[in-house]
Each structure stands twice: as C-alpha cells, then as structure tokens.
Coordinates of C-alpha atoms and ligand atoms in Angstrom, one line a residue:
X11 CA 26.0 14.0 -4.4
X12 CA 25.6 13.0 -1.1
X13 CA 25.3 9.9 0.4
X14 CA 21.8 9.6 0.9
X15 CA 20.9 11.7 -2.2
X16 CA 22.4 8.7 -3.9
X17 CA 20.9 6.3 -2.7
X18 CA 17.1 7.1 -2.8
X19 CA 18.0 8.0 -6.5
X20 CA 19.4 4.4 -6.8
X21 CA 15.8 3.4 -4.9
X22 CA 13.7 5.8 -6.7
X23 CA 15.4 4.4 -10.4
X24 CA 14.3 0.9 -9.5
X25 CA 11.2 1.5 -8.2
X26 CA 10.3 3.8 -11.6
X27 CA 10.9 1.3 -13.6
X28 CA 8.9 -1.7 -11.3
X29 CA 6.4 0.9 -12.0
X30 CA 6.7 1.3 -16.0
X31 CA 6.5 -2.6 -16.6
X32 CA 3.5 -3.0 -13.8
X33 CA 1.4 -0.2 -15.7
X34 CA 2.2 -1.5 -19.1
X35 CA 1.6 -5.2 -18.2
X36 CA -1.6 -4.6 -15.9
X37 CA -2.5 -0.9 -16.5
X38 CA -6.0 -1.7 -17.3
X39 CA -6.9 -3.9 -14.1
X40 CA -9.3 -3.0 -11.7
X41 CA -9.0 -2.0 -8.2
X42 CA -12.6 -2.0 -6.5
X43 CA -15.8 0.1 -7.5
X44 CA -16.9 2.7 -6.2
X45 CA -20.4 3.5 -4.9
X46 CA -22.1 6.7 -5.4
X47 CA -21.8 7.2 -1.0
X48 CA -18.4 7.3 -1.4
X49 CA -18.3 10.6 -3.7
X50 CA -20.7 12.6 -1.5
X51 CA -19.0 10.6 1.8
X52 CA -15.7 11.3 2.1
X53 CA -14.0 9.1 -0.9
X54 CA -14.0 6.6 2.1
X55 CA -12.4 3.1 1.8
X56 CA -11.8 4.7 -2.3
X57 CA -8.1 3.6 -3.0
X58 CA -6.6 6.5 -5.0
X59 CA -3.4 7.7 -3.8
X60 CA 0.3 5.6 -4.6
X61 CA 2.5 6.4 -1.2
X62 CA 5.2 4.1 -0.4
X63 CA 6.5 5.6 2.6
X64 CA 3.9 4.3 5.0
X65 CA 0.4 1.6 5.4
X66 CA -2.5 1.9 7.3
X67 CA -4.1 -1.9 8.0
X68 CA -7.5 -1.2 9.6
X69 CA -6.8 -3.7 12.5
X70 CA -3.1 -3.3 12.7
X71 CA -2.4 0.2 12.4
X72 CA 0.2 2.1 10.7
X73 CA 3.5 0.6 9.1
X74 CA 6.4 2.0 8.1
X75 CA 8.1 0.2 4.9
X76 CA 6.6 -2.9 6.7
X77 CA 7.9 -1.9 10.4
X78 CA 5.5 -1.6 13.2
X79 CA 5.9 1.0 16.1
X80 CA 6.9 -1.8 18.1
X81 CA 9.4 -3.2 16.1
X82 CA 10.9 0.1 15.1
X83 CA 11.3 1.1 18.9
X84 CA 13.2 -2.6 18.7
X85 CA 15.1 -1.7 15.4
X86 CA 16.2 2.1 14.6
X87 CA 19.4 3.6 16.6
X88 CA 18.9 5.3 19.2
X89 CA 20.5 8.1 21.1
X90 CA 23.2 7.1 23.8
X91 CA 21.8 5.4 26.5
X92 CA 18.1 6.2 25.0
X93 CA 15.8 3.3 24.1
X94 CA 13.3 5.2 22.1
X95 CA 14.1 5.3 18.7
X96 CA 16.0 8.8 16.7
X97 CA 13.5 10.1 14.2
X98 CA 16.0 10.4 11.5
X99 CA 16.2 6.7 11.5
X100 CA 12.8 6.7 10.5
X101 CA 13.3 9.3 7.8
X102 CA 16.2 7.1 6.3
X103 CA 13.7 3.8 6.2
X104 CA 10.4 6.1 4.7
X105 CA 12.7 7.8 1.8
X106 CA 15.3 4.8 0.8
X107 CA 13.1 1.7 2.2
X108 CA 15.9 0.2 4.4
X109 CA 16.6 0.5 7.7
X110 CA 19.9 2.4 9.0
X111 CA 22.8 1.7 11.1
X112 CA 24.3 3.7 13.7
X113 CA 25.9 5.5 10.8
X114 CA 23.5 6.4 8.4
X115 CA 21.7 8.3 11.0
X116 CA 24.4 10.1 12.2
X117 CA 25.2 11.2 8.9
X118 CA 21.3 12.6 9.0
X119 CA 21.4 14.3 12.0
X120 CA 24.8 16.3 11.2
X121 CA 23.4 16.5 7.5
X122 CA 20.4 18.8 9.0
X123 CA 22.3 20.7 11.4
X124 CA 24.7 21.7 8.6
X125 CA 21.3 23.2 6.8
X126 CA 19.8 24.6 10.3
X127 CA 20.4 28.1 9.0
X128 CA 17.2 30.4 9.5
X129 CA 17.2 33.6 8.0
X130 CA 16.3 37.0 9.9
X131 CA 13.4 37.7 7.8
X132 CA 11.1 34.6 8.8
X133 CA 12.0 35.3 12.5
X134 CA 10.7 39.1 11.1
X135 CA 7.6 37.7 9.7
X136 CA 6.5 36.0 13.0
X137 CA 7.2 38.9 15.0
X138 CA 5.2 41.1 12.5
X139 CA 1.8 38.9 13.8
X140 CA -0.1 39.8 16.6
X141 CA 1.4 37.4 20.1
X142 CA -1.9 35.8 20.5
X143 CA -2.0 34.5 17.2
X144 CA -2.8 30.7 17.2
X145 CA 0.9 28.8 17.2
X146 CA -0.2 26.9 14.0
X147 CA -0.9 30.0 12.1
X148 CA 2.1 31.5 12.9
X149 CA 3.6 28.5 11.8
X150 CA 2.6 28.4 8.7
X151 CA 3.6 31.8 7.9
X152 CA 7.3 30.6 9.1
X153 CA 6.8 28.3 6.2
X154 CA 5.7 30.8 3.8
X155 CA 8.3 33.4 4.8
X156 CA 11.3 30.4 4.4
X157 CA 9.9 29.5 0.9
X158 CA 12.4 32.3 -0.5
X159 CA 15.1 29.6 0.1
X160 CA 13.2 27.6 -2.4
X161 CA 16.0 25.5 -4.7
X162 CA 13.0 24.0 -6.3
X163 CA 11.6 27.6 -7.4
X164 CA 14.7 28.6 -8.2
X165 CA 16.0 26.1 -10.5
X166 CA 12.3 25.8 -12.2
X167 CA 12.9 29.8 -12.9
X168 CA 15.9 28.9 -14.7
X169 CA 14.4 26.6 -16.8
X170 CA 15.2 23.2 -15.0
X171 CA 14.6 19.7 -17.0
X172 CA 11.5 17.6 -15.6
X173 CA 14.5 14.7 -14.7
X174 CA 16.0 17.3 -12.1
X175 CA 13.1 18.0 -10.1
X176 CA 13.8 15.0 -7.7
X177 CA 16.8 16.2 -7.0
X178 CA 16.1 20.2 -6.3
X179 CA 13.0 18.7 -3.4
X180 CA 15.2 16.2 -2.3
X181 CA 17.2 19.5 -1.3
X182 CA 14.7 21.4 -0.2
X183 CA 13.0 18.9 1.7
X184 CA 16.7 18.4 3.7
X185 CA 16.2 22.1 4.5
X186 CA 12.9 22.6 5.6
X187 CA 13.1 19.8 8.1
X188 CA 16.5 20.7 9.4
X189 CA 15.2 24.3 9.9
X190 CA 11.6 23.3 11.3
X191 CA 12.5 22.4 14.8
X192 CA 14.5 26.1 15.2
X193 CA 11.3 27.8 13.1
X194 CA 8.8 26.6 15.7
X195 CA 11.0 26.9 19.2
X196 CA 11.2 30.6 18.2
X197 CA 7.4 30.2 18.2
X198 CA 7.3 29.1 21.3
X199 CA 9.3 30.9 23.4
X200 CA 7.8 34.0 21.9
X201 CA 4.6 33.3 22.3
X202 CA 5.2 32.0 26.0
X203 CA 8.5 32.4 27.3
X204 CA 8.4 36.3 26.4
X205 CA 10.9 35.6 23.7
X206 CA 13.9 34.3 25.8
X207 CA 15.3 32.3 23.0
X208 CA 17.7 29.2 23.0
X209 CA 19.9 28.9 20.3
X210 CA 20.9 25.0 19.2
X211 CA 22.8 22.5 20.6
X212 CA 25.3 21.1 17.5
X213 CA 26.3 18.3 20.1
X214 CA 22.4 17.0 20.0
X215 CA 20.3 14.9 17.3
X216 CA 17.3 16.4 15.9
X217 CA 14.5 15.8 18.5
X218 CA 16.8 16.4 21.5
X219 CA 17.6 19.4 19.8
X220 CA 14.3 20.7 19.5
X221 CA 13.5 19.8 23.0
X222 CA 16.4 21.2 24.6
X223 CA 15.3 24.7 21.8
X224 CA 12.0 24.8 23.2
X225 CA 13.5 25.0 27.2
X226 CA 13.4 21.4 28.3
X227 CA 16.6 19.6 29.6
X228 CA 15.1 16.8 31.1
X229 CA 16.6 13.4 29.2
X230 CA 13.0 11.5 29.8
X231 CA 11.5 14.7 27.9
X232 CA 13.9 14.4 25.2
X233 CA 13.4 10.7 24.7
X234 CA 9.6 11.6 24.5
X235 CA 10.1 13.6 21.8
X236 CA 12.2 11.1 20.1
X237 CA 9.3 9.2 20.1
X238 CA 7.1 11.8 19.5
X239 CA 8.6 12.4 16.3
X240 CA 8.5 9.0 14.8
X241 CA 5.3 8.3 15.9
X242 CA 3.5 11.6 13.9
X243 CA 5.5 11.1 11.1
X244 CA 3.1 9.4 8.7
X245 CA -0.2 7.6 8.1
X246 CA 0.1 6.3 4.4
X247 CA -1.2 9.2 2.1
X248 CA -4.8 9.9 2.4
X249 CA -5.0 11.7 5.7
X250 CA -5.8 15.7 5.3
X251 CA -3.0 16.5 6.0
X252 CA -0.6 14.1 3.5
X253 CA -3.0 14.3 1.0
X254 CA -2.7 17.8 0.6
X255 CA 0.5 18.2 0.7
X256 CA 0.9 15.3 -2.2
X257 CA -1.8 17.2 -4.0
X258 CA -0.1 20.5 -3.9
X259 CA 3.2 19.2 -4.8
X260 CA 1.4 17.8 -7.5
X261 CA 0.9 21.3 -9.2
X262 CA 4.8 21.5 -9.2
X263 CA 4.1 23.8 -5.9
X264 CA 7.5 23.5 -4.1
X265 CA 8.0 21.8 -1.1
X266 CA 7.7 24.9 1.1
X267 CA 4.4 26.2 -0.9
X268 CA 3.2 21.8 -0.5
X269 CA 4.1 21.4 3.1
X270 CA 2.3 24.7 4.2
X271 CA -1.0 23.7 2.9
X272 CA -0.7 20.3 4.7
X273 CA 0.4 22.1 7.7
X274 CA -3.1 24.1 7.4
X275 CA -5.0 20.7 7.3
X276 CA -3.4 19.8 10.2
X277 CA -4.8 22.7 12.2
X278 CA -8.2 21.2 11.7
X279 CA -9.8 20.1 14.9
X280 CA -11.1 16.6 13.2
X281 CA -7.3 16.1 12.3
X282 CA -4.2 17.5 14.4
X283 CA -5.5 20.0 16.1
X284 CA -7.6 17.3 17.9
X285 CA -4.4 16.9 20.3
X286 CA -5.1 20.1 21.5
X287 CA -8.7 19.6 22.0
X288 CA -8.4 16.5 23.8
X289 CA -6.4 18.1 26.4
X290 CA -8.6 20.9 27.0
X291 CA -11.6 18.8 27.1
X292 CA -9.7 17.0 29.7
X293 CA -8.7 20.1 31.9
X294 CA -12.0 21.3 31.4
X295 CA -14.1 18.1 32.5
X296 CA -11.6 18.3 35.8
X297 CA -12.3 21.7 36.5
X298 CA -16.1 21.0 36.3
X299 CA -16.2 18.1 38.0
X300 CA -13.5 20.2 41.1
X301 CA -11.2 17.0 40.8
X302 CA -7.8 15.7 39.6
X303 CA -9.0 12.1 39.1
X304 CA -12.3 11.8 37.7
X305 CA -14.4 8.2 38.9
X306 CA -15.0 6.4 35.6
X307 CA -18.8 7.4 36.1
X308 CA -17.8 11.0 36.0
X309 CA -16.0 10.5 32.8
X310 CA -19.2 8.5 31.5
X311 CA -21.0 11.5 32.5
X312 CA -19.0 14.3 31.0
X313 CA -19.2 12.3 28.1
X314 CA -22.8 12.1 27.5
X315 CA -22.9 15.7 28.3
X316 CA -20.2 16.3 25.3
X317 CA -22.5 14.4 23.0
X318 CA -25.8 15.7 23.8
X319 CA -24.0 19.4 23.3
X320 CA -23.8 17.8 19.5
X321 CA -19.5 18.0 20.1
X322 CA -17.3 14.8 19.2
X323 CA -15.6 13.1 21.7
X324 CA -11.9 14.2 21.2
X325 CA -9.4 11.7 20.3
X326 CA -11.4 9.0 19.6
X327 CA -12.9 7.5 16.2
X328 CA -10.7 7.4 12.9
X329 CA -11.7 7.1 9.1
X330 CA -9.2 4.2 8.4
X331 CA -8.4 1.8 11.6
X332 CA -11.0 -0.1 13.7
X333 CA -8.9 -0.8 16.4
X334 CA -7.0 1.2 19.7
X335 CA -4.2 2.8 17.7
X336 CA -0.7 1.8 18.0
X337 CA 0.4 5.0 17.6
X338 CA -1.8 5.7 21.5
X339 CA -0.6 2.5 22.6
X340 CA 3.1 3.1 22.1
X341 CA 2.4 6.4 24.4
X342 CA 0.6 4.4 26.8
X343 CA 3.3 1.8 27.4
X344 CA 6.0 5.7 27.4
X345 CA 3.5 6.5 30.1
X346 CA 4.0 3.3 32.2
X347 CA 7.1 3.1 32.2
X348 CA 7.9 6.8 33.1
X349 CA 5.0 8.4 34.7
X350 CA 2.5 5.9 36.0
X351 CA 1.7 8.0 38.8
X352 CA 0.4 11.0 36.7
X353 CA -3.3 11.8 37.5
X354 CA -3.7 13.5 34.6
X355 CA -1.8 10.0 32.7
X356 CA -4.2 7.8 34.5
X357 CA -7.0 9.7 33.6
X358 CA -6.5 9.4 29.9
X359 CA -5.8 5.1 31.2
X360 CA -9.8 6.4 32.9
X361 CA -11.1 7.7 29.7
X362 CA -9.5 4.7 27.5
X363 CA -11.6 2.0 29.6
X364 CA -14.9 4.4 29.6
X365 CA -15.5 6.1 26.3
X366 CA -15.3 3.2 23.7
X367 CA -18.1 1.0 24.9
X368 CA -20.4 4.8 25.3
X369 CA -19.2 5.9 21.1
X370 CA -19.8 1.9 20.4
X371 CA -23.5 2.5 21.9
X372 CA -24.4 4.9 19.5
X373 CA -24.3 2.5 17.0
X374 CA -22.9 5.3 13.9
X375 CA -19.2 5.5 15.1
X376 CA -17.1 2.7 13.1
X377 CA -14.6 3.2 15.4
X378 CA -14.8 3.7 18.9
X379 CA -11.5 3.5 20.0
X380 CA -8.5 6.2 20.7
X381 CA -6.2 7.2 18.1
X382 CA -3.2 9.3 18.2
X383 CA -4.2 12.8 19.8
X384 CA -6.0 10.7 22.6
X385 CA -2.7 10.6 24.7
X386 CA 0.2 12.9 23.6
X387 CA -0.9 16.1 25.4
X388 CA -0.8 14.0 28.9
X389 CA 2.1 13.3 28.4
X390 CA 3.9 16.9 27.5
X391 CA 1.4 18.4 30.5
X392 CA 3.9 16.3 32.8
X393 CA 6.6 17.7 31.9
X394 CA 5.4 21.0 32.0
X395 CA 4.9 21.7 28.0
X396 CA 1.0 22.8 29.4
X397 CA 0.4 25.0 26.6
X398 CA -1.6 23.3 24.6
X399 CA -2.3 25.9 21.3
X400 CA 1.3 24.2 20.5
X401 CA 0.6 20.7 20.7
X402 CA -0.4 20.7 16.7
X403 CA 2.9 22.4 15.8
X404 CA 4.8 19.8 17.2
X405 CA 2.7 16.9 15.3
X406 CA 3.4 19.2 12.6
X407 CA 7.0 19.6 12.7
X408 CA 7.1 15.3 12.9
X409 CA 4.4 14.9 10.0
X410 CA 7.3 17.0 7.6
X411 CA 9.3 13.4 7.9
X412 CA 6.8 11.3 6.0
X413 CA 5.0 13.9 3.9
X414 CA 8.7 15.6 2.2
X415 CA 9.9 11.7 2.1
X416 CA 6.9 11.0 0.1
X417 CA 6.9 14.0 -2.0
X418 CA 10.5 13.6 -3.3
X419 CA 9.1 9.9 -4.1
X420 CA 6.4 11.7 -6.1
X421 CA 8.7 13.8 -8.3
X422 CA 11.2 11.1 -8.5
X423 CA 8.4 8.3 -9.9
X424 CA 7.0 11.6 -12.3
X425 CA 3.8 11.3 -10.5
X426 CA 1.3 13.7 -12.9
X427 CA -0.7 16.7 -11.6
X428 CA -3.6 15.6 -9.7
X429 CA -7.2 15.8 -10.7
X430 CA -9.9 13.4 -10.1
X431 CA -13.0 14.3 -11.6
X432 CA -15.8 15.8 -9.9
X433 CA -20.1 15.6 -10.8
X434 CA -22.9 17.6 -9.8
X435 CA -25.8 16.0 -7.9
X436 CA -28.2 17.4 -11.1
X437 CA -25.8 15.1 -13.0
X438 CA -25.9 12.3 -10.7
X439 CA -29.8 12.5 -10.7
X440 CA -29.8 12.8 -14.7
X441 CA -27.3 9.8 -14.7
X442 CA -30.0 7.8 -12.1
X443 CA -32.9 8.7 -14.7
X444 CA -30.6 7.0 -17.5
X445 CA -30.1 10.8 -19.5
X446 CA -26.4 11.1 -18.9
X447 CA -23.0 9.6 -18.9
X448 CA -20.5 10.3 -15.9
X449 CA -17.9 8.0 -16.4
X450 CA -18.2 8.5 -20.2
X451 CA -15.5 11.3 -21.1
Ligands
HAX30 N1 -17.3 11.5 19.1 C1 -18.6 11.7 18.7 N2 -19.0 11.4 17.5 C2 -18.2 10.8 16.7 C3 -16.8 10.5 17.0 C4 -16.4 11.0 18.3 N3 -15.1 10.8 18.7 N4 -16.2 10.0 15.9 C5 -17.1 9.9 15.0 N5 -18.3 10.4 15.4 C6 -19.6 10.5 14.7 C7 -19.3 11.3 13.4 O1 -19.3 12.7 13.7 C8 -20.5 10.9 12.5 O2 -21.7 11.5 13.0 P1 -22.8 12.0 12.0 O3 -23.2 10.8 11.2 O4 -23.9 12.5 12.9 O5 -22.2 13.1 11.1 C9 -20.6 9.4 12.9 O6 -20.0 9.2 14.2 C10 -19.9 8.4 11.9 O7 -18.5 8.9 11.8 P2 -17.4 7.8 11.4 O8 -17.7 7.3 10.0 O9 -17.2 6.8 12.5 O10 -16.1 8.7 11.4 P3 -15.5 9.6 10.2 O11 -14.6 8.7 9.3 O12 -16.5 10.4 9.5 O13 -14.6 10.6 11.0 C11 -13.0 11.3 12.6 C12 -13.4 10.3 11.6 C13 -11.6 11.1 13.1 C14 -13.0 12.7 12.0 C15 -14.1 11.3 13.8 O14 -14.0 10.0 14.4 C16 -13.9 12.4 14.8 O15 -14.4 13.5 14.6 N6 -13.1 12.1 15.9 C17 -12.9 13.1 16.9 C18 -11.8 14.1 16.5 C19 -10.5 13.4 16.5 O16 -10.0 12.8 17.4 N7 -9.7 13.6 15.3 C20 -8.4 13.1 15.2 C21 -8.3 11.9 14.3 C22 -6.9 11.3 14.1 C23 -6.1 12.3 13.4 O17 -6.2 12.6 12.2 N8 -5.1 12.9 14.1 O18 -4.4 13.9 13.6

C-alpha cells in the first residue's frame, strides 16, 4: 500500500474505535432540541452530520483539523519561491489529520500526476454537448463519463467485503482529483479558446498545473490558484454541496456517482455559482452606472435597486458565520499585496465598506457580511480568466479536496446510509392538536 493509504488507515483505525467506546459509553446523550422552524427552515443551526475534515465557528470561520487560513498560509509547503500554500498539503492534513512536510506533499503531487490519465471517451462526451452549454454542466457530465474508471463499482460488482470499501474510494478519490484539473482545462479551452488544448506540465504541482492547463503562465496567477484551491476546499459538512456528496456516498454511490451530485449543488446560484453572479452583478452595475470605479453612493444605489428588484445581494450573507469570512479576507490581503491598483479589486474593497451596514438595515439578514464568492472573480478578471460561466468549476475542482477526504472518512468509520425522517405539515398540525406521535416510531 502506499504511503499515505497507510497512514489514514492507521488514522481511520484509531479514530473507529474512539468512536465505538464514545457511542457505547454516551450513545444516549443529547445534543440540542430541535424546534419545529428548524424542519420547515432549513435544518438551521440542527447538528446532524459527523465530518472531521473541517469546522465552521460562526465568528471565526472555517478550520481545517484546527488550522486557520492564516496559519495554514504560515504552515503548509509551498512551491519554490511561492508563499501561498500547495493544496495537496491541505489534502494530507483534512484526510490523515496532521500536517506534512516538504515530503509528504511531494509524494501527493507526483502521486496524482501518476493517475492523471483521462480517457478519450470523457473528452468524447463533452464534445458530444452543445459549446454553449454552461461550464458546470458540462462538468458534471466529465464526471459521469469518468465514472467507468470506477474501482469502487468495480470491486462492489465482484462481491467486495464491507472492510474494503475504504480502501477502493481511497483509490478512487486519488483518481478523480488527479484527473479533475485536466477534465475541466479541456472544458475551458473548448468552450473559449476554440479548443487549443494544453497538455500537462509533469515538472508542476497540482494547482500550477492546472493554471498553466487552462493557458496562464504568469507565477502570481499560479500562486492564486494555489490559494484558490485551499481556500474552496471545505466548509465542515453541511453546506449543499458537502452534504450531498456525504449523502450520496451514503447509498454506497461511488465516489464519481457522490461527487457529481455535490458538483450539481454547487451550480446553484445561493451556493457556488454565486462567484459567478457576483462578478456579473459587478460588471453589470459598471456598465450602468458608464464607470470603472463606482462612488460608494453609487454602489449604495445599485444596491437598493438590486433589492427592490426582489434579487439577493451576491456574495454576501451565509447560513453558518456571522462575521466577514476569512475565506474573503485571505483574498483581500492576495489582492493587496499583488494588485492594489485594480479598479475592479478596489471596487469589491468599495462594495465590502458599503453593502453590510445596507443588508444589516433590513433587519432579516443574520449576516451581512461577504463570504467567499464576494471576491474570487476580481481577482481571476485581473489576470484575464474574464469568463465568468467557469468561475464555479474551478470552486468545484478545489471543493473535490475536502468532500473525497471526507468521504473515504465515511466508509472508513462505516458511516450507515442516510435517512433522517421526514413529517407532513397535516401530521405536524395533528401532533399540535395532541392526536399524533412524531417522534414516536
Ligand atoms: N441579499 C439580499 N437578501 C439576503 C441576502 C443577500 N445577500 N442574504 C440573505 N438575504 C435574505 C434572505 O433571502 C432571507 O429573505 P426572506 O426572509 O425574504 O426569504 C433573509 O435575508 C434571511 O436570510 P438569512 O437567514 O440571513 O440567510 P439564509 O441562511 O437563509 O441564506 C444565503 C444564506 C447564503 C443563501 C443568503 O445569504 C444568500 O442568498 N446570499 C447571496 C448568495 C450568496 O452569496 N451565496 C453564496 C454563499 C456562500 C457559499 O455557499 N458559497 O459557495
């Protein structure tokens, strides 16, 4: 086995049986209520979901096995002479829970250029759709095409034992995201460099790779997609697009079949696709307003006209935090440091200082500050990655890290197949009345 396969078996072992002696010693204690709002609302604030790769603290904002972005920009290797951190040093610390040296994530990166391999029919399958089809859908059917490489599907064909079925998505989840990056390149330079390919770089890490794939040399663009790719990675396991992924999986769906259907959450404009949205709301507010650097009382403007067209203000509010998001600030500082000058930057710097006290006015938003997709396509515009129907595949090919990396810690810790259960609101009202059980059976 290799080296890595061994040890998040050696992890996954300890942690299974933490698990056995917690559920037999304190199996029966109770973790909050929860309130009929919650059910019609959401599951809001319901805690429901075991994933250890990641945790979302309201004020703080995401960690990562206890890292924040600041300290893992501090901690994880990095490329030479880079200073953001390498992605696959992430992976390593969500799947084994410890952070790696220089060597661990080398190993990685040649690990997943040794599985690269795409075969001709999924480059078939996304020439068989229509050009204009939206860059996340033809993502997803990349996905769908590659999932006859299945060693899950396979070995569960031939009649694998339950113990094994770590092992064959630990396998396939080395695979998928070794071959994602080349998957949605070709996407890209199909849809809108009129299909002048670029095959890999063996010589690069896995982001720089994918940069260099997608047409862009420049070494500040490659370090923003090294940090691009940690950032998206995860957001503990209740977001659309994790959740559905873990509850897929769940069914004993392979990791191809699982991370499809999250992919298809994450082209929802109130999740991933919101990068996309931002950006156009942006170029659209400076086309109406004939200007590259909207006042702040323009913004405020635009704003209320968003609202009173019944729209949501792009990029801001979030179900879990209550505070800026780290995940924005870490592109921010990125931003300062390399492009302060950017009208298009300091606009988003513009919309940061002028939207939250506006949302916070309304009084319903809980959270009124920026989170993730408030920033990001700023950034790429800069350096000339303007087409912004691909900004969700790239979230998407970062977001494989954390979900796979959980999902081989679901099938490793035996996790069951999902299913809460569900009522009726003639139920609930017979319940109210005192003429039925719910929680009875
Ligand atoms: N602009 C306008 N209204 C907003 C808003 C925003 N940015 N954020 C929330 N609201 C509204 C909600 O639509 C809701 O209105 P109604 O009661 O009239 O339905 C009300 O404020 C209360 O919502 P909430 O409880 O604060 O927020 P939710 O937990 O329901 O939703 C969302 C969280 C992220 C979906 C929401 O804030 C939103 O739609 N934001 C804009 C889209 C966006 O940026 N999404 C990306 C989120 C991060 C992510 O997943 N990235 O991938």
């Amino acid at each position: 086995m290799g080296i890595i396969k061994d040890r998040f078996k050696a992890q996954a072992d300890k942690i299974a049986a933490e698990i056995k002696d917690l559920l037999k010693e304190h199996g029966n204690k109770k973790i909050g209520e929860v309130n009929l709002s919650q059910i019609y609302q959401g599951m809001r604030g319901m805690t429901g979901l075991v994933s250890e790769t990641s945790l979302l603290d309201a004020q703080e904002g995401i960690r990562f096995r206890g890292y924040s972005i600041p300290e893992l920009q501090k901690k994880l290797p990095k490329a030479p002479k880079g200073t953001e951190p390498l992605p696959e040093g992430l992976f390593h610390l969500m799947l084994i829970g410890e952070l790696p040296t220089e060597e661990d994530v080398h190993h990685i990166t040649s690990t997943w250029q040794r599985r690269s391999h795409v075969p001709n029919h999924v480059f078939a399958a996304i020439e068989a759709l229509p050009v204009a089809t939206h860059p996340m859908t033809q993502f997803v059917i990349a996905i769908m095409a590659l999932q006859t490489e299945s060693q899950f599907s396979k070995r569960y064909a031939e009649g694998m034992n339950k113990k094994d079925y770590w092992e064959a998505v630990f396998d396939d989840t080395m695979d998928l995201i070794a071959r994602l990056p080349r998957v949605a390149a070709y996407i890209y330079r199909r849809k809108y460099k009129k299909e002048d390919h670029i095959h890999p770089n063996g010589l690069l890490d896995w982001a720089g790779n994918f940069a260099h794939m997608l047409g862009y040399e420049d070494e500040t663009f490659k370090e923003l997609m090294r940090l691009y790719m940690t950032i998206h990675a995860d957001h503990e396991g209740g977001n659309v697009s994790a959740h559905t992924t873990h509850l897929v999986g769940s069914a004993l769906s392979d990791p191809y079949l699982s991370f499809a259907a999250g992919m298809n959450g994450l082209a929802g404009p109130l999740h991933g696709l919101a990068n996309q949205e931002v950006i156009k709301w942006i170029l659209e507010m400076r086309s109406a307003l004939d200007t590259e650097l909207p006042s702040k009382e323009q913004i405020a403007d635009y704003v209320q006209k968003t609202l009173n067209e019944g729209k949501v203000v792009p990029g801001y509010g979030h179900a879990v935090l209550r505070k800026t998001d780290p995940r924005f600030t870490a592109q921010m500082e990125f931003g300062k440091k390399h492009l302060p000058d950017d009208p298009l930057v300091q606009t988003v710097w513009n919309i940061y200082e002028t939207v939250p006290p506006i949302l916070q006015s309304l009084g319903k938003i809980k959270n009124p500050w920026p989170n993730v997709d408030a920033h990001s396509g700023a950034l790429l515009v800069h350096f000339g990655l303007v087409e912004y129907e691909f900004y969700t595949v790239l979230f998407g090919v970062s977001r494989a890290l954390g979900v796979l990396s959980s999902l081989c810690w679901d099938r490793a810790l035996g996790f069951p197949i999902e299913r809460p259960k569900s009522v009726t609101t003639e139920l609930v009202n017979l319940w109210l009345e005192g003429k039925a059980e719910i929680w009875g059976d």
